[in-house]
Amino acid sequence: MSRIDLHLHTTHSDGSLRPSDVLALAKQANVSALAITDHDITTGIPEAMAAGQELGIEVIPGVEISSFDGKSELHILGYCVNWNEAAFNQRLARLRESRHRRNPLILERLREAGLDVTYDEVCALAGTESVGRPHIAQLLMQKKYVNSAKEAFDRYLAEGKPAYVARELPTPAEAISWIREAKGVAVLAHPTWVKESGEGLRTCVKALKEAGLGGVEVHYSTHTKSQTSQYLELARQLDLLVTGGSDFHGVTKPDIDVGNGRGDLKVNPRLLLPLKEAAARL
Ligand code: AMP
Ligand code: ZN
Ligand code: FE
Ligand code: FE
């Protein structure tokens, strides 16, 4: 049985593989349709679509936008977006600028901690406009300050660690409205990032729905069985679409494979049609 994977990163943001290489891995994993969801950028989509045509894999244009609701950093995925629309790409460019304002401050803190690293080195390694903390983690790995991206986050980059610097982020409602304006379906990524549970989680997702959210990423590499069933029930109760994906990044998340997540992810291709139908209604 084939599967789909609606959450993938490439070298156009903080993934370590080019779109065509991600598509080649998807082919091996028997993925029939996928979405490229790079952070704040859509430039990887044409290469993915070309590779998809060659390999017989349907490519859904996507994006992932980070937002902050005052308590939790929430990532909003956008599917079937008009990815080459000028207004939408201008919004994304502004988000990338906010990364470029924050990142040098992170590098300053790393130097204060005694590490010999510069933002120019990070940008050279990243080779994209959408530079994120995983690129900084990659530089720390290259320079042998850490053995893994996880160690880079645990020791320096994660919230509460010495080199953490917050970024100006849009609200979830803003991210959702930008995606909707570009005729895309907005979906809450990895809902475990909501720092609320039970009724609080429900209230939060309900508010997102009122802001235009269309779905929840129920199936995700790191979800336990009980999280998956909890989010499935939540989506059902709130009448939201169900999506799923691996959040493949390559080297910075080496335990996660395209299509398979940590080995047991298997997103049903039947979830794709309702998503496409919802986008067609926008
Ligand atoms: P940024 O967008 O620059 O704030 O970086 C956030 C990204 O870093 C997330 O989207 C994840 O892909 C990645 N990330 C966050 N925490 C970790 C971690 N502990 N290990 C590896 N990657 C992480
Ligand atoms: Zn990422
Ligand atoms: Fe994310
Ligand atoms: Fe992601």
Coordinates of C-alpha atoms and ligand atoms in Angstrom, one line a residue:
M1 CA 0.0 0.0 0.0
S2 CA 1.2 3.4 -0.9
R3 CA 1.3 6.3 1.6
I4 CA 1.5 10.1 1.5
D5 CA 3.8 12.6 3.4
L6 CA 2.5 16.1 3.8
H7 CA 5.3 17.6 5.8
L8 CA 8.8 17.7 4.3
H9 CA 11.8 20.2 4.4
T10 CA 14.5 20.7 1.8
T11 CA 17.6 22.8 1.3
H12 CA 15.3 25.7 0.4
S13 CA 14.8 26.1 4.2
D14 CA 16.5 24.0 6.9
G15 CA 16.4 20.5 5.3
S16 CA 19.7 19.0 4.2
L17 CA 18.5 17.4 0.9
R18 CA 17.5 19.1 -2.3
P19 CA 13.8 18.7 -3.4
S20 CA 14.8 16.2 -6.1
D21 CA 16.7 14.1 -3.6
V22 CA 13.7 14.2 -1.2
L23 CA 11.5 13.0 -4.1
A24 CA 13.9 10.1 -4.8
L25 CA 13.6 9.0 -1.2
A26 CA 9.8 9.4 -1.4
K27 CA 9.8 7.1 -4.4
Q28 CA 11.7 4.4 -2.5
A29 CA 9.3 4.8 0.4
N30 CA 6.3 4.2 -1.9
V31 CA 4.9 7.7 -1.4
S32 CA 2.3 8.5 -3.9
A33 CA 1.8 12.2 -3.0
L34 CA 3.7 14.6 -0.9
A35 CA 3.9 18.3 0.1
I36 CA 7.0 20.3 0.3
T37 CA 6.5 22.5 3.4
D38 CA 9.7 24.6 3.7
H39 CA 9.8 27.3 6.4
D40 CA 8.7 30.7 5.1
I41 CA 9.7 30.0 1.5
T42 CA 8.2 28.4 -1.7
T43 CA 11.3 28.3 -4.0
G44 CA 11.7 24.6 -3.7
I45 CA 8.4 23.8 -5.2
P46 CA 9.2 23.9 -9.0
E47 CA 12.1 21.5 -8.7
A48 CA 9.9 19.2 -6.6
M49 CA 7.1 19.3 -9.1
A50 CA 9.5 18.5 -12.0
A51 CA 10.9 15.6 -10.1
G52 CA 7.4 14.5 -9.1
Q53 CA 6.3 14.4 -12.8
E54 CA 9.3 12.2 -13.7
L55 CA 8.7 9.8 -10.8
G56 CA 4.9 9.7 -10.8
I57 CA 4.5 11.4 -7.4
E58 CA 1.9 14.1 -6.9
V59 CA 3.4 17.2 -5.4
I60 CA 1.2 19.5 -3.4
P61 CA 2.6 23.0 -3.0
G62 CA 3.0 23.8 0.7
V63 CA 4.7 26.0 3.2
E64 CA 5.2 26.1 7.0
I65 CA 4.9 29.4 8.9
S66 CA 5.9 29.8 12.5
S67 CA 3.6 31.9 14.8
F68 CA 3.2 32.7 18.4
D69 CA -0.1 32.9 20.3
G70 CA 1.3 34.5 23.4
K71 CA 2.0 31.2 25.1
S72 CA 3.0 28.6 22.5
E73 CA 5.0 28.7 19.2
L74 CA 2.5 27.2 16.8
H75 CA 3.5 26.2 13.2
I76 CA 0.9 26.6 10.6
L77 CA 1.1 24.5 7.4
G78 CA -0.4 25.9 4.2
Y79 CA -1.5 23.4 1.5
C80 CA -2.4 24.0 -2.2
V81 CA -1.3 27.6 -1.8
N82 CA -0.9 29.8 -4.8
W83 CA 2.8 29.6 -4.2
N84 CA 4.0 32.1 -6.8
E85 CA 1.5 34.8 -5.8
A86 CA 3.5 38.1 -5.3
A87 CA 1.6 39.3 -2.1
F88 CA 2.0 35.9 -0.4
N89 CA 5.7 35.8 -1.2
Q90 CA 6.2 39.3 0.1
R91 CA 4.7 38.2 3.4
L92 CA 7.1 35.2 3.5
A93 CA 10.1 37.5 2.6
R94 CA 9.2 39.6 5.7
L95 CA 9.3 36.5 7.9
R96 CA 12.7 35.6 6.5
E97 CA 13.9 39.1 7.3
S98 CA 12.9 38.5 10.9
R99 CA 15.1 35.4 10.9
H100 CA 18.0 37.5 9.6
R101 CA 17.5 40.0 12.4
R102 CA 17.5 37.3 15.0
N103 CA 20.2 34.9 13.8
P104 CA 23.2 37.2 14.2
L105 CA 22.2 37.7 17.8
I106 CA 22.3 34.0 18.3
L107 CA 25.8 33.9 16.8
E108 CA 26.9 36.7 19.2
R109 CA 25.7 34.6 22.1
L110 CA 27.5 31.5 20.8
R111 CA 30.7 33.6 20.6
E112 CA 30.2 34.8 24.1
A113 CA 30.0 31.2 25.1
G114 CA 33.5 30.8 23.6
L115 CA 32.6 29.2 20.2
D116 CA 34.4 30.4 17.1
V117 CA 31.4 30.9 14.7
T118 CA 30.0 33.7 12.5
Y119 CA 26.7 34.3 10.8
D120 CA 28.5 34.5 7.4
E121 CA 29.6 30.9 7.9
V122 CA 26.0 29.9 8.7
C123 CA 24.6 31.7 5.6
A124 CA 27.3 30.1 3.4
L125 CA 26.4 26.6 4.7
A126 CA 22.6 27.3 4.4
G127 CA 22.7 28.5 0.8
T128 CA 19.1 29.8 1.1
E129 CA 17.2 32.9 2.1
S130 CA 15.3 30.9 4.8
V131 CA 18.0 30.5 7.5
G132 CA 17.0 28.8 10.7
R133 CA 18.5 27.4 13.9
P134 CA 19.0 24.0 12.3
H135 CA 21.6 25.6 10.0
I136 CA 23.4 27.0 13.1
A137 CA 23.2 23.5 14.5
Q138 CA 24.8 22.1 11.4
L139 CA 27.7 24.6 11.7
L140 CA 28.3 23.6 15.3
M141 CA 28.4 19.9 14.1
Q142 CA 30.8 20.7 11.3
K143 CA 33.1 22.5 13.8
K144 CA 32.8 19.6 16.2
Y145 CA 31.4 21.7 19.0
V146 CA 28.6 19.2 19.2
N147 CA 28.0 15.6 17.8
S148 CA 24.4 16.1 16.7
A149 CA 21.8 18.8 16.0
K150 CA 19.9 17.6 19.1
E151 CA 23.0 18.3 21.2
A152 CA 23.2 21.8 19.6
F153 CA 19.6 22.5 20.6
D154 CA 19.9 20.9 24.0
R155 CA 23.1 22.8 24.9
Y156 CA 22.7 26.1 23.1
L157 CA 19.8 26.8 20.8
A158 CA 16.6 25.6 22.4
E159 CA 14.3 27.9 24.4
G160 CA 15.9 28.6 27.8
K161 CA 19.4 27.7 26.6
P162 CA 22.3 30.3 26.5
A163 CA 22.1 31.1 22.8
Y164 CA 18.3 31.3 22.5
V165 CA 16.9 34.4 21.0
A166 CA 13.2 34.8 20.4
R167 CA 12.1 35.9 16.9
E168 CA 9.3 38.3 16.1
L169 CA 6.5 36.0 14.9
P170 CA 3.1 36.6 13.5
T171 CA 0.1 35.5 15.4
P172 CA -1.5 32.2 14.3
A173 CA -4.5 34.2 13.0
E174 CA -2.2 36.3 10.8
A175 CA -0.4 33.2 9.4
I176 CA -3.8 31.5 8.8
S177 CA -5.1 34.6 7.0
W178 CA -2.1 34.9 4.7
I179 CA -2.4 31.2 3.7
R180 CA -6.1 31.7 3.1
E181 CA -5.5 34.8 1.0
A182 CA -3.2 32.7 -1.2
K183 CA -6.1 30.1 -1.5
G184 CA -4.4 27.6 0.7
V185 CA -5.8 25.3 3.4
A186 CA -4.2 26.2 6.8
V187 CA -3.4 23.2 9.1
L188 CA -2.0 23.2 12.6
A189 CA 1.4 21.4 12.5
H190 CA 2.6 19.0 15.3
P191 CA -0.1 20.0 17.8
T192 CA 2.0 18.7 20.7
W193 CA 3.6 22.2 20.6
V194 CA 0.3 23.6 22.1
K195 CA 1.3 24.2 25.7
E196 CA -2.2 23.3 26.8
S197 CA -4.0 20.0 27.3
G198 CA -7.5 18.8 27.6
E199 CA -10.1 21.6 27.5
G200 CA -7.3 24.2 27.0
L201 CA -6.1 22.5 23.9
R202 CA -9.7 22.3 22.6
T203 CA -10.3 26.0 23.2
C204 CA -7.0 26.9 21.5
V205 CA -7.7 24.8 18.4
K206 CA -11.3 26.0 18.3
A207 CA -10.1 29.6 18.3
L208 CA -7.7 28.7 15.4
K209 CA -10.7 27.3 13.5
E210 CA -12.6 30.5 14.0
A211 CA -9.6 32.3 12.5
G212 CA -9.8 30.0 9.4
L213 CA -7.9 26.9 10.3
G214 CA -8.9 23.9 8.1
G215 CA -7.1 21.0 9.6
V216 CA -4.9 19.3 12.2
E217 CA -1.7 17.3 11.6
V218 CA -2.9 14.2 13.4
H219 CA -0.3 11.8 12.1
Y220 CA 3.2 12.9 12.8
S221 CA 6.6 11.1 13.3
T222 CA 6.9 11.6 17.0
H223 CA 3.2 11.2 18.1
T224 CA 2.4 8.3 20.4
K225 CA -0.6 6.2 19.7
S226 CA -2.5 8.0 22.4
Q227 CA -1.6 11.4 21.0
T228 CA -2.7 10.4 17.5
S229 CA -6.1 9.2 18.8
Q230 CA -6.5 12.3 20.9
Y231 CA -5.9 14.6 18.0
L232 CA -8.0 12.5 15.7
E233 CA -10.9 12.9 18.1
L234 CA -10.3 16.6 18.4
A235 CA -10.3 17.0 14.6
R236 CA -13.6 15.0 14.5
Q237 CA -15.2 17.1 17.2
L238 CA -14.2 20.4 15.6
D239 CA -14.9 19.2 12.1
L240 CA -11.4 19.8 10.9
L241 CA -9.5 17.9 8.2
V242 CA -6.9 15.3 9.2
T243 CA -3.4 15.4 7.7
G244 CA -0.1 13.8 8.4
G245 CA 3.6 14.0 7.6
S246 CA 7.1 13.1 8.7
D247 CA 8.7 16.6 9.1
F248 CA 11.7 15.1 7.4
H249 CA 14.8 17.4 7.6
G250 CA 17.7 15.1 6.8
V251 CA 20.8 15.4 8.9
T252 CA 19.3 17.6 11.6
K253 CA 16.6 15.0 12.4
P254 CA 18.5 11.8 11.4
D255 CA 15.9 9.5 13.0
I256 CA 13.1 10.6 10.7
D257 CA 12.7 9.2 7.2
V258 CA 10.6 10.4 4.3
G259 CA 7.2 8.6 4.4
N260 CA 8.1 6.4 7.4
G261 CA 8.9 8.9 10.1
R262 CA 10.5 6.9 12.9
G263 CA 9.5 3.7 11.1
D264 CA 5.8 3.4 11.9
L265 CA 4.3 6.5 10.2
K266 CA 1.9 5.6 7.4
V267 CA -0.3 8.4 6.3
N268 CA -3.3 7.1 4.3
P269 CA -3.6 8.5 0.8
R270 CA -7.3 8.8 1.3
L271 CA -6.6 12.0 3.4
L272 CA -5.5 13.9 0.3
L273 CA -8.8 14.3 -1.6
P274 CA -10.7 16.1 1.2
L275 CA -7.7 18.5 1.5
K276 CA -7.7 19.2 -2.2
E277 CA -11.5 19.6 -2.2
A278 CA -11.3 22.1 0.7
A279 CA -8.7 24.1 -1.3
A280 CA -10.8 24.1 -4.4
R281 CA -13.7 25.6 -2.4
L282 CA -11.6 28.6 -1.3
Ligands
AMP1 P1 13.8 28.5 13.7 O1 12.7 28.4 12.7 O2 15.1 29.1 13.2 O3 13.3 29.1 15.0 O4 14.2 27.0 14.0 C1 13.2 26.1 14.4 C2 13.3 24.8 13.8 O5 14.4 24.1 14.4 C3 12.1 23.9 13.9 O6 11.2 24.0 12.9 C4 12.7 22.5 13.9 O7 12.8 22.1 12.6 C5 14.1 22.7 14.4 N1 14.2 22.3 15.8 C6 13.7 22.8 16.9 N2 14.0 22.1 18.0 C7 14.9 21.1 17.6 C8 15.7 20.1 18.3 N3 15.6 19.9 19.6 N4 16.4 19.3 17.5 C9 16.5 19.5 16.1 N5 15.8 20.4 15.5 C10 15.0 21.2 16.2
ZN2 ZN 12.6 23.0 10.1
FE3 FE 7.4 22.9 12.6
FE4 FE 8.4 21.3 9.8

